[in-house]
Amino acid sequence: MLIHEFFTPLTLIQGYLQLTAAGKFSSFSEEAQSQLKIVCQQTNKLIRIVSELLAYEQMKSGQLRIVPQHCPVAELLKQAVQALPFNSKQIAVILSLKTKFVSVWADPLYTTLLLSHLLNNAIKFSPTHSIVTLTVKLSKSAESQSQKHDFYLQNSLNQDSFSTPVWIDFPSSFDIPEADSVLFQVKDRGIGIPPEELEKIFECFYQVDRSDSRPYNGLGLGLGICHQIVHLHGGRVWVERTLRGGSVFYFTVPVYPPASH
């Protein structure tokens, strides 16, 4: 009840702020526009916190449900990047699709939330002017499912759609192998995760830096919720350290529904 009491007025405030920032009511000076952008960012941050708390409560009570359907991967990536907050650190996001003719059997809302959180985390923990890479490729797991669906052509991405600098790398020639899942990989060049923390990073409310003076805020719920979303899809999620100190987050989503669907 408390979460819903917060959520309703916050979304109303967010809506009017966005209309005001878009100049629907009046024009503002450049300085006022800058201050208004900060207010919008902080409001969006509050809504993300309340949304995480709501998802956590649903997860804890077993009420977090996914509604899977055929989702073109390119469209999921487009929505995830557009949902990213303003990037003041000027970090470039590179999207690399190893195949264009693929869709996944997934809940579009929660998969977009999952991608947005991993990208936002990568940006948050990366140094200014660095690069975050999201790579998507077909993968064949150890246990193949029995039903498949036709791959769909989806090529609606273009640079004009994004506020964050985005480069799109499509292969010139490609072949669709037998595969039962799609592997998503989010790589950053940030501060990295200590080896002893890798097993705990997906626990709810867990923070690698638990000091009062930690430079990065957050509740520590995002990765726990991401873990649950991937689990509900029947996929896997894990993290690895890179040789240069950054992190690589991986997760898989089925290409086609299970035989029992």
PDB file of C-alpha atoms in Angstrom:
ATOM      1  CA  MET A   1       0.000   0.000   0.000  1.00  0.00           C
ATOM      2  CA  LEU A   2       2.821   2.373   0.890  1.00  0.00           C
ATOM      3  CA  ILE A   3       4.551   1.738  -2.447  1.00  0.00           C
ATOM      4  CA  HIS A   4       1.361   2.488  -4.382  1.00  0.00           C
ATOM      5  CA  GLU A   5       0.765   5.645  -2.331  1.00  0.00           C
ATOM      6  CA  PHE A   6       4.204   6.885  -3.423  1.00  0.00           C
ATOM      7  CA  PHE A   7       3.909   5.725  -7.008  1.00  0.00           C
ATOM      8  CA  THR A   8       0.675   7.525  -7.935  1.00  0.00           C
ATOM      9  CA  PRO A   9       1.738  11.111  -7.080  1.00  0.00           C
ATOM     10  CA  LEU A  10       5.254  10.561  -8.405  1.00  0.00           C
ATOM     11  CA  THR A  11       4.028   9.500 -11.846  1.00  0.00           C
ATOM     12  CA  LEU A  12       1.711  12.534 -11.916  1.00  0.00           C
ATOM     13  CA  ILE A  13       4.616  14.841 -11.010  1.00  0.00           C
ATOM     14  CA  GLN A  14       6.771  13.172 -13.650  1.00  0.00           C
ATOM     15  CA  GLY A  15       4.146  13.712 -16.346  1.00  0.00           C
ATOM     16  CA  TYR A  16       3.733  17.432 -15.670  1.00  0.00           C
ATOM     17  CA  LEU A  17       7.507  17.917 -15.407  1.00  0.00           C
ATOM     18  CA  GLN A  18       8.021  16.302 -18.806  1.00  0.00           C
ATOM     19  CA  LEU A  19       5.327  18.511 -20.350  1.00  0.00           C
ATOM     20  CA  THR A  20       6.872  21.603 -18.759  1.00  0.00           C
ATOM     21  CA  ALA A  21      10.382  20.654 -19.924  1.00  0.00           C
ATOM     22  CA  ALA A  22       8.998  20.163 -23.451  1.00  0.00           C
ATOM     23  CA  GLY A  23       7.721  23.768 -23.409  1.00  0.00           C
ATOM     24  CA  LYS A  24       4.013  22.904 -23.425  1.00  0.00           C
ATOM     25  CA  PHE A  25       3.119  25.602 -20.892  1.00  0.00           C
ATOM     26  CA  SER A  26       5.765  28.311 -21.196  1.00  0.00           C
ATOM     27  CA  SER A  27       9.277  28.989 -22.456  1.00  0.00           C
ATOM     28  CA  PHE A  28      12.225  29.117 -20.053  1.00  0.00           C
ATOM     29  CA  SER A  29      15.714  30.506 -20.049  1.00  0.00           C
ATOM     30  CA  GLU A  30      18.655  28.173 -20.697  1.00  0.00           C
ATOM     31  CA  GLU A  31      19.535  28.161 -16.988  1.00  0.00           C
ATOM     32  CA  ALA A  32      15.943  27.322 -16.006  1.00  0.00           C
ATOM     33  CA  GLN A  33      15.866  24.504 -18.571  1.00  0.00           C
ATOM     34  CA  SER A  34      19.074  23.109 -17.056  1.00  0.00           C
ATOM     35  CA  GLN A  35      17.581  23.166 -13.545  1.00  0.00           C
ATOM     36  CA  LEU A  36      14.341  21.621 -14.803  1.00  0.00           C
ATOM     37  CA  LYS A  37      16.318  18.764 -16.364  1.00  0.00           C
ATOM     38  CA  ILE A  38      17.888  18.034 -12.959  1.00  0.00           C
ATOM     39  CA  VAL A  39      14.449  17.954 -11.310  1.00  0.00           C
ATOM     40  CA  CYS A  40      13.224  15.529 -14.015  1.00  0.00           C
ATOM     41  CA  GLN A  41      16.251  13.293 -13.482  1.00  0.00           C
ATOM     42  CA  GLN A  42      15.708  13.130  -9.720  1.00  0.00           C
ATOM     43  CA  THR A  43      11.995  12.428 -10.165  1.00  0.00           C
ATOM     44  CA  ASN A  44      12.807   9.587 -12.555  1.00  0.00           C
ATOM     45  CA  LYS A  45      15.278   8.271  -9.994  1.00  0.00           C
ATOM     46  CA  LEU A  46      12.584   8.212  -7.292  1.00  0.00           C
ATOM     47  CA  ILE A  47      10.192   6.380  -9.603  1.00  0.00           C
ATOM     48  CA  ARG A  48      12.867   3.779 -10.403  1.00  0.00           C
ATOM     49  CA  ILE A  49      13.433   3.215  -6.661  1.00  0.00           C
ATOM     50  CA  VAL A  50       9.705   2.793  -5.991  1.00  0.00           C
ATOM     51  CA  SER A  51       9.412   0.481  -9.032  1.00  0.00           C
ATOM     52  CA  GLU A  52      12.273  -1.658  -7.711  1.00  0.00           C
ATOM     53  CA  LEU A  53      10.611  -1.911  -4.288  1.00  0.00           C
ATOM     54  CA  LEU A  54       7.323  -2.915  -5.909  1.00  0.00           C
ATOM     55  CA  ALA A  55       9.022  -5.566  -8.060  1.00  0.00           C
ATOM     56  CA  TYR A  56      10.879  -6.864  -4.983  1.00  0.00           C
ATOM     57  CA  GLU A  57       7.637  -7.220  -3.002  1.00  0.00           C
ATOM     58  CA  GLN A  58       6.016  -9.037  -5.927  1.00  0.00           C
ATOM     59  CA  MET A  59       9.059 -11.275  -6.247  1.00  0.00           C
ATOM     60  CA  LYS A  60       9.140 -12.066  -2.528  1.00  0.00           C
ATOM     61  CA  SER A  61       5.432 -12.939  -2.456  1.00  0.00           C
ATOM     62  CA  GLY A  62       5.593 -15.001  -5.662  1.00  0.00           C
ATOM     63  CA  GLN A  63       3.383 -12.518  -7.548  1.00  0.00           C
ATOM     64  CA  LEU A  64       5.973 -11.455 -10.120  1.00  0.00           C
ATOM     65  CA  ARG A  65       4.589 -12.857 -13.363  1.00  0.00           C
ATOM     66  CA  ILE A  66       5.861 -12.678 -16.924  1.00  0.00           C
ATOM     67  CA  VAL A  67       3.715 -12.792 -20.066  1.00  0.00           C
ATOM     68  CA  PRO A  68       6.037 -14.106 -22.809  1.00  0.00           C
ATOM     69  CA  GLN A  69       5.452 -13.531 -26.506  1.00  0.00           C
ATOM     70  CA  HIS A  70       7.516 -13.354 -29.701  1.00  0.00           C
ATOM     71  CA  CYS A  71       9.603 -10.161 -29.354  1.00  0.00           C
ATOM     72  CA  PRO A  72      12.001  -8.913 -32.073  1.00  0.00           C
ATOM     73  CA  VAL A  73      15.375  -8.431 -30.383  1.00  0.00           C
ATOM     74  CA  ALA A  74      16.128  -5.221 -32.307  1.00  0.00           C
ATOM     75  CA  GLU A  75      12.942  -3.611 -30.963  1.00  0.00           C
ATOM     76  CA  LEU A  76      13.802  -4.622 -27.376  1.00  0.00           C
ATOM     77  CA  LEU A  77      17.243  -3.011 -27.731  1.00  0.00           C
ATOM     78  CA  LYS A  78      15.718   0.162 -29.164  1.00  0.00           C
ATOM     79  CA  GLN A  79      13.266   0.501 -26.261  1.00  0.00           C
ATOM     80  CA  ALA A  80      15.962  -0.273 -23.661  1.00  0.00           C
ATOM     81  CA  VAL A  81      18.336   2.405 -24.962  1.00  0.00           C
ATOM     82  CA  GLN A  82      15.558   4.993 -25.253  1.00  0.00           C
ATOM     83  CA  ALA A  83      14.657   4.331 -21.592  1.00  0.00           C
ATOM     84  CA  LEU A  84      18.156   5.256 -20.395  1.00  0.00           C
ATOM     85  CA  PRO A  85      18.412   8.498 -18.378  1.00  0.00           C
ATOM     86  CA  PHE A  86      20.369  11.510 -19.602  1.00  0.00           C
ATOM     87  CA  ASN A  87      24.030  10.501 -19.875  1.00  0.00           C
ATOM     88  CA  SER A  88      26.057  13.398 -18.426  1.00  0.00           C
ATOM     89  CA  LYS A  89      29.272  11.314 -18.456  1.00  0.00           C
ATOM     90  CA  GLN A  90      29.221  11.203 -22.268  1.00  0.00           C
ATOM     91  CA  ILE A  91      29.581   7.430 -22.380  1.00  0.00           C
ATOM     92  CA  ALA A  92      28.954   5.887 -25.802  1.00  0.00           C
ATOM     93  CA  VAL A  93      26.731   2.807 -26.036  1.00  0.00           C
ATOM     94  CA  ILE A  94      27.624   0.397 -28.833  1.00  0.00           C
ATOM     95  CA  LEU A  95      25.009  -2.138 -29.953  1.00  0.00           C
ATOM     96  CA  SER A  96      26.344  -5.181 -31.793  1.00  0.00           C
ATOM     97  CA  LEU A  97      23.776  -7.608 -33.233  1.00  0.00           C
ATOM     98  CA  LYS A  98      25.373 -10.769 -34.548  1.00  0.00           C
ATOM     99  CA  THR A  99      22.144 -11.658 -36.321  1.00  0.00           C
ATOM    100  CA  LYS A 100      19.209  -9.542 -37.520  1.00  0.00           C
ATOM    101  CA  PHE A 101      16.666 -12.298 -38.096  1.00  0.00           C
ATOM    102  CA  VAL A 102      15.861 -13.219 -34.519  1.00  0.00           C
ATOM    103  CA  SER A 103      13.121 -12.775 -31.977  1.00  0.00           C
ATOM    104  CA  VAL A 104      12.893 -14.178 -28.453  1.00  0.00           C
ATOM    105  CA  TRP A 105      10.117 -15.773 -26.417  1.00  0.00           C
ATOM    106  CA  ALA A 106      10.015 -13.199 -23.630  1.00  0.00           C
ATOM    107  CA  ASP A 107       7.997 -10.638 -21.732  1.00  0.00           C
ATOM    108  CA  PRO A 108       8.745  -7.350 -23.563  1.00  0.00           C
ATOM    109  CA  LEU A 109       8.215  -5.119 -20.523  1.00  0.00           C
ATOM    110  CA  TYR A 110      10.447  -7.066 -18.150  1.00  0.00           C
ATOM    111  CA  THR A 111      13.095  -7.832 -20.775  1.00  0.00           C
ATOM    112  CA  THR A 112      13.354  -4.120 -21.595  1.00  0.00           C
ATOM    113  CA  LEU A 113      13.591  -3.377 -17.853  1.00  0.00           C
ATOM    114  CA  LEU A 114      16.351  -5.984 -17.535  1.00  0.00           C
ATOM    115  CA  LEU A 115      18.364  -4.556 -20.433  1.00  0.00           C
ATOM    116  CA  SER A 116      17.876  -0.963 -19.250  1.00  0.00           C
ATOM    117  CA  HIS A 117      19.082  -1.805 -15.746  1.00  0.00           C
ATOM    118  CA  LEU A 118      22.229  -3.580 -16.937  1.00  0.00           C
ATOM    119  CA  LEU A 119      23.048  -0.729 -19.341  1.00  0.00           C
ATOM    120  CA  ASN A 120      22.352   1.906 -16.687  1.00  0.00           C
ATOM    121  CA  ASN A 121      24.563   0.042 -14.206  1.00  0.00           C
ATOM    122  CA  ALA A 122      27.362  -0.176 -16.764  1.00  0.00           C
ATOM    123  CA  ILE A 123      27.147   3.568 -17.418  1.00  0.00           C
ATOM    124  CA  LYS A 124      26.970   4.395 -13.699  1.00  0.00           C
ATOM    125  CA  PHE A 125      30.137   2.468 -12.823  1.00  0.00           C
ATOM    126  CA  SER A 126      32.140   3.526 -15.904  1.00  0.00           C
ATOM    127  CA  PRO A 127      34.559   6.454 -16.140  1.00  0.00           C
ATOM    128  CA  THR A 128      33.681   9.516 -18.207  1.00  0.00           C
ATOM    129  CA  HIS A 129      34.111   9.240 -22.011  1.00  0.00           C
ATOM    130  CA  SER A 130      34.348   5.452 -21.936  1.00  0.00           C
ATOM    131  CA  ILE A 131      32.382   2.823 -23.876  1.00  0.00           C
ATOM    132  CA  VAL A 132      29.641   0.356 -22.935  1.00  0.00           C
ATOM    133  CA  THR A 133      28.975  -2.499 -25.362  1.00  0.00           C
ATOM    134  CA  LEU A 134      25.803  -4.564 -25.677  1.00  0.00           C
ATOM    135  CA  THR A 135      26.348  -7.643 -27.840  1.00  0.00           C
ATOM    136  CA  VAL A 136      23.578 -10.037 -28.908  1.00  0.00           C
ATOM    137  CA  LYS A 137      24.225 -13.426 -30.468  1.00  0.00           C
ATOM    138  CA  LEU A 138      22.472 -16.756 -30.952  1.00  0.00           C
ATOM    139  CA  SER A 139      23.392 -19.492 -28.503  1.00  0.00           C
ATOM    140  CA  LYS A 140      22.747 -23.209 -28.210  1.00  0.00           C
ATOM    141  CA  SER A 141      22.287 -24.487 -24.654  1.00  0.00           C
ATOM    142  CA  ALA A 142      23.003 -27.995 -23.431  1.00  0.00           C
ATOM    143  CA  GLU A 143      19.308 -28.921 -23.357  1.00  0.00           C
ATOM    144  CA  SER A 144      17.501 -27.982 -26.555  1.00  0.00           C
ATOM    145  CA  GLN A 145      13.731 -27.457 -26.438  1.00  0.00           C
ATOM    146  CA  SER A 146      11.458 -29.202 -28.939  1.00  0.00           C
ATOM    147  CA  GLN A 147       9.468 -26.330 -30.454  1.00  0.00           C
ATOM    148  CA  LYS A 148      10.801 -23.593 -32.687  1.00  0.00           C
ATOM    149  CA  HIS A 149       9.327 -20.592 -34.428  1.00  0.00           C
ATOM    150  CA  ASP A 150      10.190 -18.693 -37.569  1.00  0.00           C
ATOM    151  CA  PHE A 151      12.717 -15.932 -37.211  1.00  0.00           C
ATOM    152  CA  TYR A 152      11.424 -12.467 -37.955  1.00  0.00           C
ATOM    153  CA  LEU A 153      13.134  -9.724 -39.854  1.00  0.00           C
ATOM    154  CA  GLN A 154      13.331  -6.634 -37.689  1.00  0.00           C
ATOM    155  CA  ASN A 155      15.611  -3.796 -38.704  1.00  0.00           C
ATOM    156  CA  SER A 156      13.960  -0.657 -37.291  1.00  0.00           C
ATOM    157  CA  LEU A 157      16.994   0.741 -35.492  1.00  0.00           C
ATOM    158  CA  ASN A 158      18.489   4.037 -36.596  1.00  0.00           C
ATOM    159  CA  GLN A 159      20.795   6.556 -34.966  1.00  0.00           C
ATOM    160  CA  ASP A 160      18.138   9.296 -34.936  1.00  0.00           C
ATOM    161  CA  SER A 161      16.114   7.310 -32.359  1.00  0.00           C
ATOM    162  CA  PHE A 162      18.550   7.740 -29.479  1.00  0.00           C
ATOM    163  CA  SER A 163      19.588  10.572 -27.152  1.00  0.00           C
ATOM    164  CA  THR A 164      22.755   8.694 -26.090  1.00  0.00           C
ATOM    165  CA  PRO A 165      25.418   8.255 -28.839  1.00  0.00           C
ATOM    166  CA  VAL A 166      24.802   4.815 -30.357  1.00  0.00           C
ATOM    167  CA  TRP A 167      26.683   2.861 -33.026  1.00  0.00           C
ATOM    168  CA  ILE A 168      24.929  -0.102 -34.629  1.00  0.00           C
ATOM    169  CA  ASP A 169      27.028  -2.935 -36.005  1.00  0.00           C
ATOM    170  CA  PHE A 170      25.065  -5.204 -38.376  1.00  0.00           C
ATOM    171  CA  PRO A 171      26.935  -8.050 -40.106  1.00  0.00           C
ATOM    172  CA  SER A 172      27.154  -7.814 -43.883  1.00  0.00           C
ATOM    173  CA  SER A 173      26.540 -11.517 -44.299  1.00  0.00           C
ATOM    174  CA  PHE A 174      25.181 -13.968 -41.786  1.00  0.00           C
ATOM    175  CA  ASP A 175      23.803 -17.446 -41.350  1.00  0.00           C
ATOM    176  CA  ILE A 176      21.195 -18.580 -38.817  1.00  0.00           C
ATOM    177  CA  PRO A 177      22.453 -21.681 -36.975  1.00  0.00           C
ATOM    178  CA  GLU A 178      20.363 -24.084 -34.946  1.00  0.00           C
ATOM    179  CA  ALA A 179      19.934 -22.242 -31.636  1.00  0.00           C
ATOM    180  CA  ASP A 180      17.496 -22.334 -28.755  1.00  0.00           C
ATOM    181  CA  SER A 181      18.444 -19.132 -26.933  1.00  0.00           C
ATOM    182  CA  VAL A 182      19.816 -15.647 -27.412  1.00  0.00           C
ATOM    183  CA  LEU A 183      22.829 -14.507 -25.398  1.00  0.00           C
ATOM    184  CA  PHE A 184      22.943 -10.858 -24.285  1.00  0.00           C
ATOM    185  CA  GLN A 185      26.288  -9.464 -23.132  1.00  0.00           C
ATOM    186  CA  VAL A 186      26.751  -6.045 -21.466  1.00  0.00           C
ATOM    187  CA  LYS A 187      30.410  -5.053 -21.142  1.00  0.00           C
ATOM    188  CA  ASP A 188      31.842  -1.987 -19.419  1.00  0.00           C
ATOM    189  CA  ARG A 189      35.302  -0.610 -18.640  1.00  0.00           C
ATOM    190  CA  GLY A 190      34.401   0.485 -15.131  1.00  0.00           C
ATOM    191  CA  ILE A 191      35.629  -0.200 -11.617  1.00  0.00           C
ATOM    192  CA  GLY A 192      34.941  -3.942 -11.811  1.00  0.00           C
ATOM    193  CA  ILE A 193      33.774  -6.371  -9.122  1.00  0.00           C
ATOM    194  CA  PRO A 194      36.165  -8.052  -6.638  1.00  0.00           C
ATOM    195  CA  PRO A 195      36.400 -11.839  -7.272  1.00  0.00           C
ATOM    196  CA  GLU A 196      35.051 -12.662  -3.807  1.00  0.00           C
ATOM    197  CA  GLU A 197      31.907 -10.599  -4.509  1.00  0.00           C
ATOM    198  CA  LEU A 198      30.912 -12.246  -7.820  1.00  0.00           C
ATOM    199  CA  GLU A 199      28.759 -14.937  -6.178  1.00  0.00           C
ATOM    200  CA  LYS A 200      26.858 -12.429  -4.023  1.00  0.00           C
ATOM    201  CA  ILE A 201      26.186  -9.693  -6.561  1.00  0.00           C
ATOM    202  CA  PHE A 202      22.692 -10.987  -7.455  1.00  0.00           C
ATOM    203  CA  GLU A 203      21.441 -11.028  -3.846  1.00  0.00           C
ATOM    204  CA  CYS A 204      18.780  -8.430  -3.032  1.00  0.00           C
ATOM    205  CA  PHE A 205      19.985  -5.409  -1.022  1.00  0.00           C
ATOM    206  CA  TYR A 206      23.607  -6.528  -1.432  1.00  0.00           C
ATOM    207  CA  GLN A 207      26.126  -3.736  -2.017  1.00  0.00           C
ATOM    208  CA  VAL A 208      29.784  -4.274  -2.891  1.00  0.00           C
ATOM    209  CA  ASP A 209      30.606  -0.935  -1.225  1.00  0.00           C
ATOM    210  CA  ARG A 210      28.634  -0.730   2.019  1.00  0.00           C
ATOM    211  CA  SER A 211      30.350   2.342   3.470  1.00  0.00           C
ATOM    212  CA  ASP A 212      28.453   5.540   4.338  1.00  0.00           C
ATOM    213  CA  SER A 213      30.649   7.469   1.916  1.00  0.00           C
ATOM    214  CA  ARG A 214      30.114   5.224  -1.116  1.00  0.00           C
ATOM    215  CA  PRO A 215      30.049   7.262  -4.343  1.00  0.00           C
ATOM    216  CA  TYR A 216      27.329   5.190  -6.068  1.00  0.00           C
ATOM    217  CA  ASN A 217      23.767   5.263  -4.766  1.00  0.00           C
ATOM    218  CA  GLY A 218      21.013   2.675  -5.051  1.00  0.00           C
ATOM    219  CA  LEU A 219      19.190   0.090  -2.946  1.00  0.00           C
ATOM    220  CA  GLY A 220      21.015  -2.966  -4.253  1.00  0.00           C
ATOM    221  CA  LEU A 221      17.775  -4.458  -5.586  1.00  0.00           C
ATOM    222  CA  GLY A 222      18.278  -4.164  -9.337  1.00  0.00           C
ATOM    223  CA  LEU A 223      20.502  -7.190  -9.949  1.00  0.00           C
ATOM    224  CA  GLY A 224      18.395  -9.372  -7.643  1.00  0.00           C
ATOM    225  CA  ILE A 225      15.302  -8.465  -9.670  1.00  0.00           C
ATOM    226  CA  CYS A 226      17.221  -9.059 -12.922  1.00  0.00           C
ATOM    227  CA  HIS A 227      18.176 -12.532 -11.667  1.00  0.00           C
ATOM    228  CA  GLN A 228      14.527 -13.347 -10.946  1.00  0.00           C
ATOM    229  CA  ILE A 229      13.331 -12.046 -14.337  1.00  0.00           C
ATOM    230  CA  VAL A 230      15.864 -14.228 -16.174  1.00  0.00           C
ATOM    231  CA  HIS A 231      14.942 -17.213 -13.969  1.00  0.00           C
ATOM    232  CA  LEU A 232      11.227 -16.798 -14.811  1.00  0.00           C
ATOM    233  CA  HIS A 233      12.141 -16.847 -18.512  1.00  0.00           C
ATOM    234  CA  GLY A 234      14.038 -20.109 -18.045  1.00  0.00           C
ATOM    235  CA  GLY A 235      17.404 -18.496 -18.822  1.00  0.00           C
ATOM    236  CA  ARG A 236      20.734 -18.022 -17.061  1.00  0.00           C
ATOM    237  CA  VAL A 237      22.480 -14.884 -15.788  1.00  0.00           C
ATOM    238  CA  TRP A 238      26.056 -14.470 -14.614  1.00  0.00           C
ATOM    239  CA  VAL A 239      28.903 -11.959 -14.401  1.00  0.00           C
ATOM    240  CA  GLU A 240      32.629 -12.081 -15.146  1.00  0.00           C
ATOM    241  CA  ARG A 241      35.558  -9.746 -14.580  1.00  0.00           C
ATOM    242  CA  THR A 242      37.533  -8.443 -17.540  1.00  0.00           C
ATOM    243  CA  LEU A 243      41.317  -8.391 -17.632  1.00  0.00           C
ATOM    244  CA  ARG A 244      41.315  -4.588 -17.564  1.00  0.00           C
ATOM    245  CA  GLY A 245      39.104  -4.292 -14.481  1.00  0.00           C
ATOM    246  CA  GLY A 246      35.650  -3.894 -15.983  1.00  0.00           C
ATOM    247  CA  SER A 247      32.687  -6.265 -15.832  1.00  0.00           C
ATOM    248  CA  VAL A 248      30.707  -8.340 -18.324  1.00  0.00           C
ATOM    249  CA  PHE A 249      27.124  -9.332 -17.491  1.00  0.00           C
ATOM    250  CA  TYR A 250      25.557 -12.182 -19.471  1.00  0.00           C
ATOM    251  CA  PHE A 251      22.028 -13.523 -19.644  1.00  0.00           C
ATOM    252  CA  THR A 252      20.117 -15.850 -21.952  1.00  0.00           C
ATOM    253  CA  VAL A 253      16.489 -15.807 -23.109  1.00  0.00           C
ATOM    254  CA  PRO A 254      14.736 -18.621 -25.043  1.00  0.00           C
ATOM    255  CA  VAL A 255      14.238 -18.252 -28.767  1.00  0.00           C
ATOM    256  CA  TYR A 256      11.017 -20.256 -28.798  1.00  0.00           C
ATOM    257  CA  PRO A 257       8.405 -21.354 -26.235  1.00  0.00           C
ATOM    258  CA  PRO A 258       8.800 -24.587 -24.245  1.00  0.00           C
ATOM    259  CA  ALA A 259       7.042 -27.693 -25.559  1.00  0.00           C
ATOM    260  CA  SER A 260       4.451 -27.475 -22.797  1.00  0.00           C
ATOM    261  CA  HIS A 261       3.301 -23.980 -23.878  1.00  0.00           C
TER     262      HIS A 261
END
